[in-house]
PDB file of C-alpha atoms in Angstrom:
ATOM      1  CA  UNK H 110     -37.536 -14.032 -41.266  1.00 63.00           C
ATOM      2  CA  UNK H 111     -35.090 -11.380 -40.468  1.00 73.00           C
ATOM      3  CA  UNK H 112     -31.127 -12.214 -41.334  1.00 95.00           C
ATOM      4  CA  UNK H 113     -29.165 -11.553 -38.682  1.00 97.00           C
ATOM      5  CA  UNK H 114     -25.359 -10.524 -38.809  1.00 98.00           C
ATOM      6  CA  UNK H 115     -23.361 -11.306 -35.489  1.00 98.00           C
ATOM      7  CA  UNK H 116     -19.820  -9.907 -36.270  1.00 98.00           C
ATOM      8  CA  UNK H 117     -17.041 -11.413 -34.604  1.00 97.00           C
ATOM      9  CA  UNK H 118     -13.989  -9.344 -34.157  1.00 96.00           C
ATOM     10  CA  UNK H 119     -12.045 -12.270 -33.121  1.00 93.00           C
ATOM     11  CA  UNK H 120     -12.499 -15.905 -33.228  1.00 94.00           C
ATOM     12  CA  UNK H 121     -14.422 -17.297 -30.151  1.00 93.00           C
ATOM     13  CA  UNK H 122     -16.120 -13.792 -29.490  1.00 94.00           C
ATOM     14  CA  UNK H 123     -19.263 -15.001 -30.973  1.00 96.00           C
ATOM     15  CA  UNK H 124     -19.114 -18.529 -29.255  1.00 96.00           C
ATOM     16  CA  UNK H 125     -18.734 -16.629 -25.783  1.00 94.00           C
ATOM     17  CA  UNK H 126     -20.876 -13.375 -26.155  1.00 95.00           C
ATOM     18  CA  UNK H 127     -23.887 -14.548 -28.748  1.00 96.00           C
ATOM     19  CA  UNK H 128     -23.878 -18.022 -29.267  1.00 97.00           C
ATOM     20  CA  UNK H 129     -26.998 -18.633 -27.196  1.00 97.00           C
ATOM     21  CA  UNK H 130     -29.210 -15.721 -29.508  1.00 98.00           C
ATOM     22  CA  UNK H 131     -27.659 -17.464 -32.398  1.00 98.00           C
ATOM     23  CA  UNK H 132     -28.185 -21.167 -31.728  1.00 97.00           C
ATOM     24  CA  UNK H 133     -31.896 -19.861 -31.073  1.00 97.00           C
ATOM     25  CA  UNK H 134     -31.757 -18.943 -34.820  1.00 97.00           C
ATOM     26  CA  UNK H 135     -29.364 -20.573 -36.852  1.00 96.00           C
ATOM     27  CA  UNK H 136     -31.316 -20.229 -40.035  1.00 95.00           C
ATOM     28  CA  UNK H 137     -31.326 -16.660 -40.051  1.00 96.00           C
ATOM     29  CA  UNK H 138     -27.943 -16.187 -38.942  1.00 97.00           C
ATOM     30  CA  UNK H 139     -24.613 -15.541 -40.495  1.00 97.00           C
ATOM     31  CA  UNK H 140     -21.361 -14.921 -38.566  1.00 98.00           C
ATOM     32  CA  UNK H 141     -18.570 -12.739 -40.130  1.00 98.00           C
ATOM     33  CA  UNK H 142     -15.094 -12.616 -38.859  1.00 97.00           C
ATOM     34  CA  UNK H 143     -13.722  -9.289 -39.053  1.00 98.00           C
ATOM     35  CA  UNK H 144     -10.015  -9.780 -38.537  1.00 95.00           C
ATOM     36  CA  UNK H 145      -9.600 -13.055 -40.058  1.00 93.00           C
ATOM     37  CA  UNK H 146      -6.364 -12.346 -42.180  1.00 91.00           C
ATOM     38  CA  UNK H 147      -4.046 -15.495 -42.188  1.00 84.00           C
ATOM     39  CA  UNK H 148      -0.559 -14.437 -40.397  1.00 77.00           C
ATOM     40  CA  UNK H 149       2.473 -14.681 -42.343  1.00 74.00           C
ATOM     41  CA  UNK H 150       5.425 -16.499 -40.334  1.00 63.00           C
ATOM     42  CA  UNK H 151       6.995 -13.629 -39.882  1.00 60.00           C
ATOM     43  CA  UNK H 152       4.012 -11.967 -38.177  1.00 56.00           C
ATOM     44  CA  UNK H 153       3.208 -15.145 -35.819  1.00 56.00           C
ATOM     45  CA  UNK H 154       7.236 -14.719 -34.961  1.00 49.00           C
ATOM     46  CA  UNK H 155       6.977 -11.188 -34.326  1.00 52.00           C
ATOM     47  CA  UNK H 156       4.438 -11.441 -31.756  1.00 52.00           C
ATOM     48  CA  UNK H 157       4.649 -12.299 -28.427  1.00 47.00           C
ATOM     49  CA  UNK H 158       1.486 -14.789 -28.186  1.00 53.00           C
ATOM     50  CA  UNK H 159      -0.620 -15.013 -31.389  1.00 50.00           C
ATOM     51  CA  UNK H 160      -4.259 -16.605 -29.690  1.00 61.00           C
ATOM     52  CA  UNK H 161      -6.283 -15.395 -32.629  1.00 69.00           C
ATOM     53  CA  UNK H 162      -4.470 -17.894 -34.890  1.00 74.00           C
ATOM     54  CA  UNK H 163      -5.004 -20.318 -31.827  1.00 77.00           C
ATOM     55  CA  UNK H 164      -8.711 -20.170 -31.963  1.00 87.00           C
ATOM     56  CA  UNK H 165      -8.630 -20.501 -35.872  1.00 90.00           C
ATOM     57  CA  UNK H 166      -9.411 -24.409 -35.642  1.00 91.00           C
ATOM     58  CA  UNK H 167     -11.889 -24.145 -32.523  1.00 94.00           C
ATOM     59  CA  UNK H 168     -13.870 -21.441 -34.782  1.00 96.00           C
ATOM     60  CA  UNK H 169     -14.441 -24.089 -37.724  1.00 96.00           C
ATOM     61  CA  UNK H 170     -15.483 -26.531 -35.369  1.00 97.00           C
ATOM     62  CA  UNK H 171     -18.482 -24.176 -33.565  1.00 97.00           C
ATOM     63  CA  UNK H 172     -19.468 -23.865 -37.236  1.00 98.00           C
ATOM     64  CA  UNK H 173     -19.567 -27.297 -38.190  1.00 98.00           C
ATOM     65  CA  UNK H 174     -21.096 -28.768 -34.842  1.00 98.00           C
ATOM     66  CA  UNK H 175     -24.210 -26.427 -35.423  1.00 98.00           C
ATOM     67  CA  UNK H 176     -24.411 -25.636 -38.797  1.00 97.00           C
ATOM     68  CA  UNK H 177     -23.708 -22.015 -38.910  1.00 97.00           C
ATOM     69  CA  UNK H 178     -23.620 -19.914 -42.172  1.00 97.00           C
ATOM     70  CA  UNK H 179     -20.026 -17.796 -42.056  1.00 97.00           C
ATOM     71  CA  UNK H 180     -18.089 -15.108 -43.842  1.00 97.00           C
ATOM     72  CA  UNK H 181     -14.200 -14.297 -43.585  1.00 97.00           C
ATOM     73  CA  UNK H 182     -13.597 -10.235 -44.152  1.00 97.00           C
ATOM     74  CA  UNK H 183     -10.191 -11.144 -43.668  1.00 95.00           C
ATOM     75  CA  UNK H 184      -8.552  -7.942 -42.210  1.00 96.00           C
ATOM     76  CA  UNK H 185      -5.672  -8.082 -40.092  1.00 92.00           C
ATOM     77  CA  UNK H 186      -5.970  -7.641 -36.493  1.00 90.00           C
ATOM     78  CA  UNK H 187      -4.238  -5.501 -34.130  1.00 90.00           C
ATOM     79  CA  UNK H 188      -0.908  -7.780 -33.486  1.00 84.00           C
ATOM     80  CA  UNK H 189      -0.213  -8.251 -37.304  1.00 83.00           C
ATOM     81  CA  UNK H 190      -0.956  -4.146 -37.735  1.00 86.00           C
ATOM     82  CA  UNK H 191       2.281  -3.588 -35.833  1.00 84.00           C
ATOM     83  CA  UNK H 192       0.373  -2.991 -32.087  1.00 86.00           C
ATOM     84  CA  UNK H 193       2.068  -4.193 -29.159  1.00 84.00           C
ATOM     85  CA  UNK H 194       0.330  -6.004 -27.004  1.00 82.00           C
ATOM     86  CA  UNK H 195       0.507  -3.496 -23.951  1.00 86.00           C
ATOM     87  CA  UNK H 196      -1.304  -1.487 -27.047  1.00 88.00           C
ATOM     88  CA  UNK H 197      -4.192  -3.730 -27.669  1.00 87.00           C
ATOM     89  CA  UNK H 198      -6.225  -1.779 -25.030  1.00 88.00           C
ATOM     90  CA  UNK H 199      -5.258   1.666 -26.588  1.00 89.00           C
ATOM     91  CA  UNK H 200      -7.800   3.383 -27.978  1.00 90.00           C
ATOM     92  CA  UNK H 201      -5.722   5.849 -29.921  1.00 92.00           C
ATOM     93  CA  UNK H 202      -5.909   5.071 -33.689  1.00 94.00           C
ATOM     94  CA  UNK H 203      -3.707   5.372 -36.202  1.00 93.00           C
ATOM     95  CA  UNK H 204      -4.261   7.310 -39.680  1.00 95.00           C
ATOM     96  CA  UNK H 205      -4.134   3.430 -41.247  1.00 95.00           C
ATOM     97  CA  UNK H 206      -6.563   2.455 -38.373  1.00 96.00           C
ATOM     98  CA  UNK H 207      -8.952   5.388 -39.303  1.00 96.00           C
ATOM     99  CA  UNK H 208      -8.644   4.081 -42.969  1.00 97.00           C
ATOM    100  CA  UNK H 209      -9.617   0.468 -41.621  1.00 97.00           C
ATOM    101  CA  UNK H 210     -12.739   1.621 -40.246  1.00 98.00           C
ATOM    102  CA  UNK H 211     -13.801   3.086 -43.383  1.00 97.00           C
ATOM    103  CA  UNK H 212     -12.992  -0.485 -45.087  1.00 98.00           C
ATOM    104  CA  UNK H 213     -14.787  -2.441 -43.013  1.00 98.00           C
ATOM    105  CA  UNK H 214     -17.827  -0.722 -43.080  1.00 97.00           C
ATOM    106  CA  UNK H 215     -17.904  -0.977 -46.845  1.00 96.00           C
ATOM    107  CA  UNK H 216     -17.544  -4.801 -46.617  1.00 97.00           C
ATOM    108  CA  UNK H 217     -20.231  -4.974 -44.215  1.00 97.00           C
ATOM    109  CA  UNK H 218     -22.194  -2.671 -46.698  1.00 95.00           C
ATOM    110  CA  UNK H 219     -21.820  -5.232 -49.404  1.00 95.00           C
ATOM    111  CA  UNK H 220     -22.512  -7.715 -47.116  1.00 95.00           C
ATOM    112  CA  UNK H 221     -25.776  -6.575 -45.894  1.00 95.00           C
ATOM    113  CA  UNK H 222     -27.121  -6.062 -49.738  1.00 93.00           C
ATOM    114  CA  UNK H 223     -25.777  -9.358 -50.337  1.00 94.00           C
ATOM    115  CA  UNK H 224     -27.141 -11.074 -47.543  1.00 94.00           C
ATOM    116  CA  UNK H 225     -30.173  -9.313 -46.908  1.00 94.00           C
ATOM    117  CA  UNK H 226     -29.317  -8.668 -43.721  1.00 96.00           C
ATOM    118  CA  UNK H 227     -32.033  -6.715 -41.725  1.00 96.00           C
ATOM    119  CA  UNK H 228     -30.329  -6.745 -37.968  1.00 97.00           C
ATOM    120  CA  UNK H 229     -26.723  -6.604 -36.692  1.00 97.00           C
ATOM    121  CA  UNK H 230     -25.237  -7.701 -33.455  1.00 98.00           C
ATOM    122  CA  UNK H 231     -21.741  -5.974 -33.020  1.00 97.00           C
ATOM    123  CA  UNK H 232     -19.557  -5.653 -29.820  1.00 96.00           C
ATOM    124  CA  UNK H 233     -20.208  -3.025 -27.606  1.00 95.00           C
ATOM    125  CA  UNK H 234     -16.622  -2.981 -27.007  1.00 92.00           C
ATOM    126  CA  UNK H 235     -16.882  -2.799 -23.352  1.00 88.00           C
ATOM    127  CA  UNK H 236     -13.201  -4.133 -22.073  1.00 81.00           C
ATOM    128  CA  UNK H 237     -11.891  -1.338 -24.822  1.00 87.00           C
ATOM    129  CA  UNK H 238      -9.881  -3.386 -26.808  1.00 91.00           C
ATOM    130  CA  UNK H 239      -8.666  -1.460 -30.196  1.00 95.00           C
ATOM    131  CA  UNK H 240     -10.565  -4.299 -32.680  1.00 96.00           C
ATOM    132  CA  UNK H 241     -13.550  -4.177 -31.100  1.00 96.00           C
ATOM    133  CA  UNK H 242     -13.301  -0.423 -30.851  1.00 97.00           C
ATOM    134  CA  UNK H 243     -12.539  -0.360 -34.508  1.00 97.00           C
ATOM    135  CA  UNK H 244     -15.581  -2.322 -35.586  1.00 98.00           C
ATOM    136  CA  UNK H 245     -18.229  -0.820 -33.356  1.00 97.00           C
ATOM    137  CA  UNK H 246     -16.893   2.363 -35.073  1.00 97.00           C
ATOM    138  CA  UNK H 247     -17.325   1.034 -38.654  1.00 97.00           C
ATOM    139  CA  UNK H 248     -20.950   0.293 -37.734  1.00 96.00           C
ATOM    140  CA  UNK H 249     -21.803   3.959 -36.695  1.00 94.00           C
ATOM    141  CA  UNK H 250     -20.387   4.945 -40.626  1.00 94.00           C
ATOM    142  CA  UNK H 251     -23.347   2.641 -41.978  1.00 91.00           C
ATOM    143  CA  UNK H 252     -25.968   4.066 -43.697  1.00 82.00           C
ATOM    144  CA  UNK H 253     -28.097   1.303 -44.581  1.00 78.00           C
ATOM    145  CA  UNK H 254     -31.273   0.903 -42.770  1.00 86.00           C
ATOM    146  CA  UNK H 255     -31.019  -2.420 -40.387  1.00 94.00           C
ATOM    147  CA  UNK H 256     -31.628  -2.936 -36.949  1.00 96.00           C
ATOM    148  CA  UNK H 257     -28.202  -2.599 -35.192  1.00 96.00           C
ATOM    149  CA  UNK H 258     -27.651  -4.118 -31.207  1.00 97.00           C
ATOM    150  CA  UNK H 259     -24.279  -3.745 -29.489  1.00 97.00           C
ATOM    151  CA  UNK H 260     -23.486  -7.222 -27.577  1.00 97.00           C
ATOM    152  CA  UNK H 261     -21.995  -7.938 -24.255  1.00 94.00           C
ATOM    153  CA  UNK H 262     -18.084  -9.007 -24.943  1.00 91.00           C
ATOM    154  CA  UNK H 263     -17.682 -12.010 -23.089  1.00 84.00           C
ATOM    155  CA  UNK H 264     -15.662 -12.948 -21.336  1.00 71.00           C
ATOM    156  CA  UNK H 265     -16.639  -9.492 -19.076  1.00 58.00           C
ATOM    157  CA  UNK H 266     -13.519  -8.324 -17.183  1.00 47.00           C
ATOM    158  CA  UNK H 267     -14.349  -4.774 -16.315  1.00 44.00           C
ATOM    159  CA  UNK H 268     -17.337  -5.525 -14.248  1.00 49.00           C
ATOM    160  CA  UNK H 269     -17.880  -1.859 -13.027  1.00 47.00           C
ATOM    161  CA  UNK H 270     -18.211  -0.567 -16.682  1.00 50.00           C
ATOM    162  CA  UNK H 271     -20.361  -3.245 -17.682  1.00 49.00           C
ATOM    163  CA  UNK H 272     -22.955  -1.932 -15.072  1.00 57.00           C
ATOM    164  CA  UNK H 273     -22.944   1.466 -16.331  1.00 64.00           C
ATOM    165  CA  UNK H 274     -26.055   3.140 -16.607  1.00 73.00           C
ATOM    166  CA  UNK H 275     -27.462   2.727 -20.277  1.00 77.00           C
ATOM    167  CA  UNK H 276     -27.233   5.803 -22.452  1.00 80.00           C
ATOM    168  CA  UNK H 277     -30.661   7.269 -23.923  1.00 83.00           C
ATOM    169  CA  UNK H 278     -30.475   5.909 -27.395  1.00 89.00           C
ATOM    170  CA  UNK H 279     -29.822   2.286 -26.338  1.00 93.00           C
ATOM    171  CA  UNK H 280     -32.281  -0.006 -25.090  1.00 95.00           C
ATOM    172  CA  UNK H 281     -30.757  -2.810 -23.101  1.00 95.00           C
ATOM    173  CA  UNK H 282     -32.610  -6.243 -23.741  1.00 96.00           C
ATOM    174  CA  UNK H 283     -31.739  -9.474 -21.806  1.00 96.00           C
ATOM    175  CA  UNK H 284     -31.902 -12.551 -23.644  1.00 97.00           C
ATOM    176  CA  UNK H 285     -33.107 -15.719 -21.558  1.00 97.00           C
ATOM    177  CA  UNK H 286     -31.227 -18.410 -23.133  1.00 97.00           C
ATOM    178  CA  UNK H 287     -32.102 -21.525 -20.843  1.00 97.00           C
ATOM    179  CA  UNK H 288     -33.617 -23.190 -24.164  1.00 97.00           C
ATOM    180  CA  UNK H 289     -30.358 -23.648 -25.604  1.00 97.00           C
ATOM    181  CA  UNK H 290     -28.118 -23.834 -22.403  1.00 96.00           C
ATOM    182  CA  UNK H 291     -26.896 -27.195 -23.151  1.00 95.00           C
ATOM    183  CA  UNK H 292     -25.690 -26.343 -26.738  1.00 97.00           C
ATOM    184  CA  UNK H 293     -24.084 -23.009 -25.787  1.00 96.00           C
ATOM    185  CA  UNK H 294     -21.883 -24.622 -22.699  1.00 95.00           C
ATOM    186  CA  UNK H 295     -20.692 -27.401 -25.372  1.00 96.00           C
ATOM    187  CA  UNK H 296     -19.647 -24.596 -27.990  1.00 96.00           C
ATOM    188  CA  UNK H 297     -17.615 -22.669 -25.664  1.00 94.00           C
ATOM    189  CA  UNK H 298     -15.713 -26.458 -24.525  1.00 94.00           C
ATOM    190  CA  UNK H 299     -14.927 -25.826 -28.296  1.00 95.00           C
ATOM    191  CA  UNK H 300     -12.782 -23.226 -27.289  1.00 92.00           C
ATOM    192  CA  UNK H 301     -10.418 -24.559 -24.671  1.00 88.00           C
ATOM    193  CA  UNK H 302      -7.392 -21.906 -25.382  1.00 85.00           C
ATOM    194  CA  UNK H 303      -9.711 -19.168 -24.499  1.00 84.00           C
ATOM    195  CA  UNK H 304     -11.249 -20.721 -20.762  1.00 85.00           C
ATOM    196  CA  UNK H 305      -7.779 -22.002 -20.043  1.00 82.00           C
ATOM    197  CA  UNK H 306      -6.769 -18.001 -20.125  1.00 78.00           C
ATOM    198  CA  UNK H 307      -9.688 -16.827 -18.749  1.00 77.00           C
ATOM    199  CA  UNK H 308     -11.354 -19.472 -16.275  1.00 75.00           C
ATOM    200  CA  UNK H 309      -9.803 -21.603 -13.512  1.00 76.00           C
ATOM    201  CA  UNK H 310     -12.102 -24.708 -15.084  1.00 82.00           C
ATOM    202  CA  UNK H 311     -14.522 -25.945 -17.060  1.00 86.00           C
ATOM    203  CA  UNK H 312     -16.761 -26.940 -14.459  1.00 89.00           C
ATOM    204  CA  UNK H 313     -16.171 -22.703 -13.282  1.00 85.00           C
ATOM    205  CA  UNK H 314     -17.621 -21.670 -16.471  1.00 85.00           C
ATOM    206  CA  UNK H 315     -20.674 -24.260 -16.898  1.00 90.00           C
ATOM    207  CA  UNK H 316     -21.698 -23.029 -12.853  1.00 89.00           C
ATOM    208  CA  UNK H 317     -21.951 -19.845 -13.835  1.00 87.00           C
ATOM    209  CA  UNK H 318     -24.018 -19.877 -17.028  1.00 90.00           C
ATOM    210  CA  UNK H 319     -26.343 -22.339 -15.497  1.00 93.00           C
ATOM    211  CA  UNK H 320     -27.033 -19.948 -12.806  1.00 92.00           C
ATOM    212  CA  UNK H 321     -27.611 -16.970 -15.049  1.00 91.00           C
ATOM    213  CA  UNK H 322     -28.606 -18.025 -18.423  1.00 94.00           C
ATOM    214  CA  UNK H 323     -28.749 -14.738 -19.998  1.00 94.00           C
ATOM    215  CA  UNK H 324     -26.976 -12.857 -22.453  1.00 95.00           C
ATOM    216  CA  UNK H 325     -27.060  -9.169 -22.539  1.00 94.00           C
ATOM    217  CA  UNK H 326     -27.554  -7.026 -25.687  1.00 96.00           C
ATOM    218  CA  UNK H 327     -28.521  -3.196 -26.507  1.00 96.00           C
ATOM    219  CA  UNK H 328     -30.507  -1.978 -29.179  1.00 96.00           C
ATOM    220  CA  UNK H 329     -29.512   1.560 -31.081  1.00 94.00           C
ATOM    221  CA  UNK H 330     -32.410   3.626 -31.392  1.00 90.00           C
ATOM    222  CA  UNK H 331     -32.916   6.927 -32.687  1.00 73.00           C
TER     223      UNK H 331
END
């Protein structure tokens, strides 16, 4: 069977943008968190709202409900780097942000060899935000030779660029996920930091996946 590698910028991303894929194959599937540095106090106090470290507990749980294989990279993400957060959607990088990009890639390198991992499923950083910018560059430094798919980010908020038409080397695939509908509402009620700042209910959320269970991904091709 073919590993797969879902990388998760952020806590929850996975949950919200791949869980139904993954849930469909658990035991070929590893999650790693990108930026899943630990804060120091003075970090957490130096931001203005720190919901990575919020989703920290929420993210253990979604592993432990459904048995799913995980890795901590442990890079710091954008607030902790020194961005702002009227910067997090800034896709100007700094020379230590160029340098990350070239780190992460290596530990994904490693990771691959060590894992055997044959396809990737990385963000297709659609709502621009710096991290997920930052990782779907480290994949286009890899030179190993694995599948590679860029992922919706969920939850979608630019709806017009979402619908863009597909460039030529990417092959957009819809996933039907109705098989594991159930199990991918009750990981995302895992997460209730993230639909209390992005949905006006739980009962919102579980409407609208019922009435389009699908998840959208791309494949690269050459």
């Amino acid at each position: 069977m073919k590993k797969k590698l879902f990388l998760a910028p952020h806590f929850a991303d996975i949950a919200w943008s791949c869980s139904g894929l993954l849930l469909m194959n658990i035991s070929e599937s590893i999650v790693a968190n990108v930026f899943s540095a630990k804060p120091e106090e003075k970090e957490i106090s130096e931001s203005f709202q720190y919901t990575q470290e919020n989703e920290r507990l929420s993210e253990e749980k979604f592993y432990k409900k459904f048995g799913i294989e995980s890795v901590q990279l442990d890079f710091k993400e954008s607030l902790i780097r020194g961005r702002k957060i009227e910067e997090l959607f800034t896709l100007d990088l700094t020379d230590e942000e160029e340098k990350l990009i070239l780190d992460i890639a290596v530990s994904i390198g490693d990771l691959i060899g060590k894992k055997q991992v044959k396809e990737i499923f990385c963000p297709k950083a659609i709502r621009n935000h710096v991290d997920h910018f930052i990782v779907k560059k480290s994949i286009e430094k890899l030179i190993s030779p694995v599948e590679i798919y860029y992922y919706e980010d969920a939850p979608i908020f630019i709806k017009d660029k979402s619908k863009e038409k597909t460039p030529e080397n990417l092959k957009e695939i819809n996933i039907d996920i109705s098989s594991v509908l159930e199990e991918k509402i009750q990981a995302l009620l895992l997460f209730p930091n993230t639909i209390k700042a992005h949905y006006t209910s739980v009962e919102s959320i579980t409407k609208a996946l019922r009435k389009n269970p699908i998840e959208k991904y791309w494949r690269v091709i050459e």
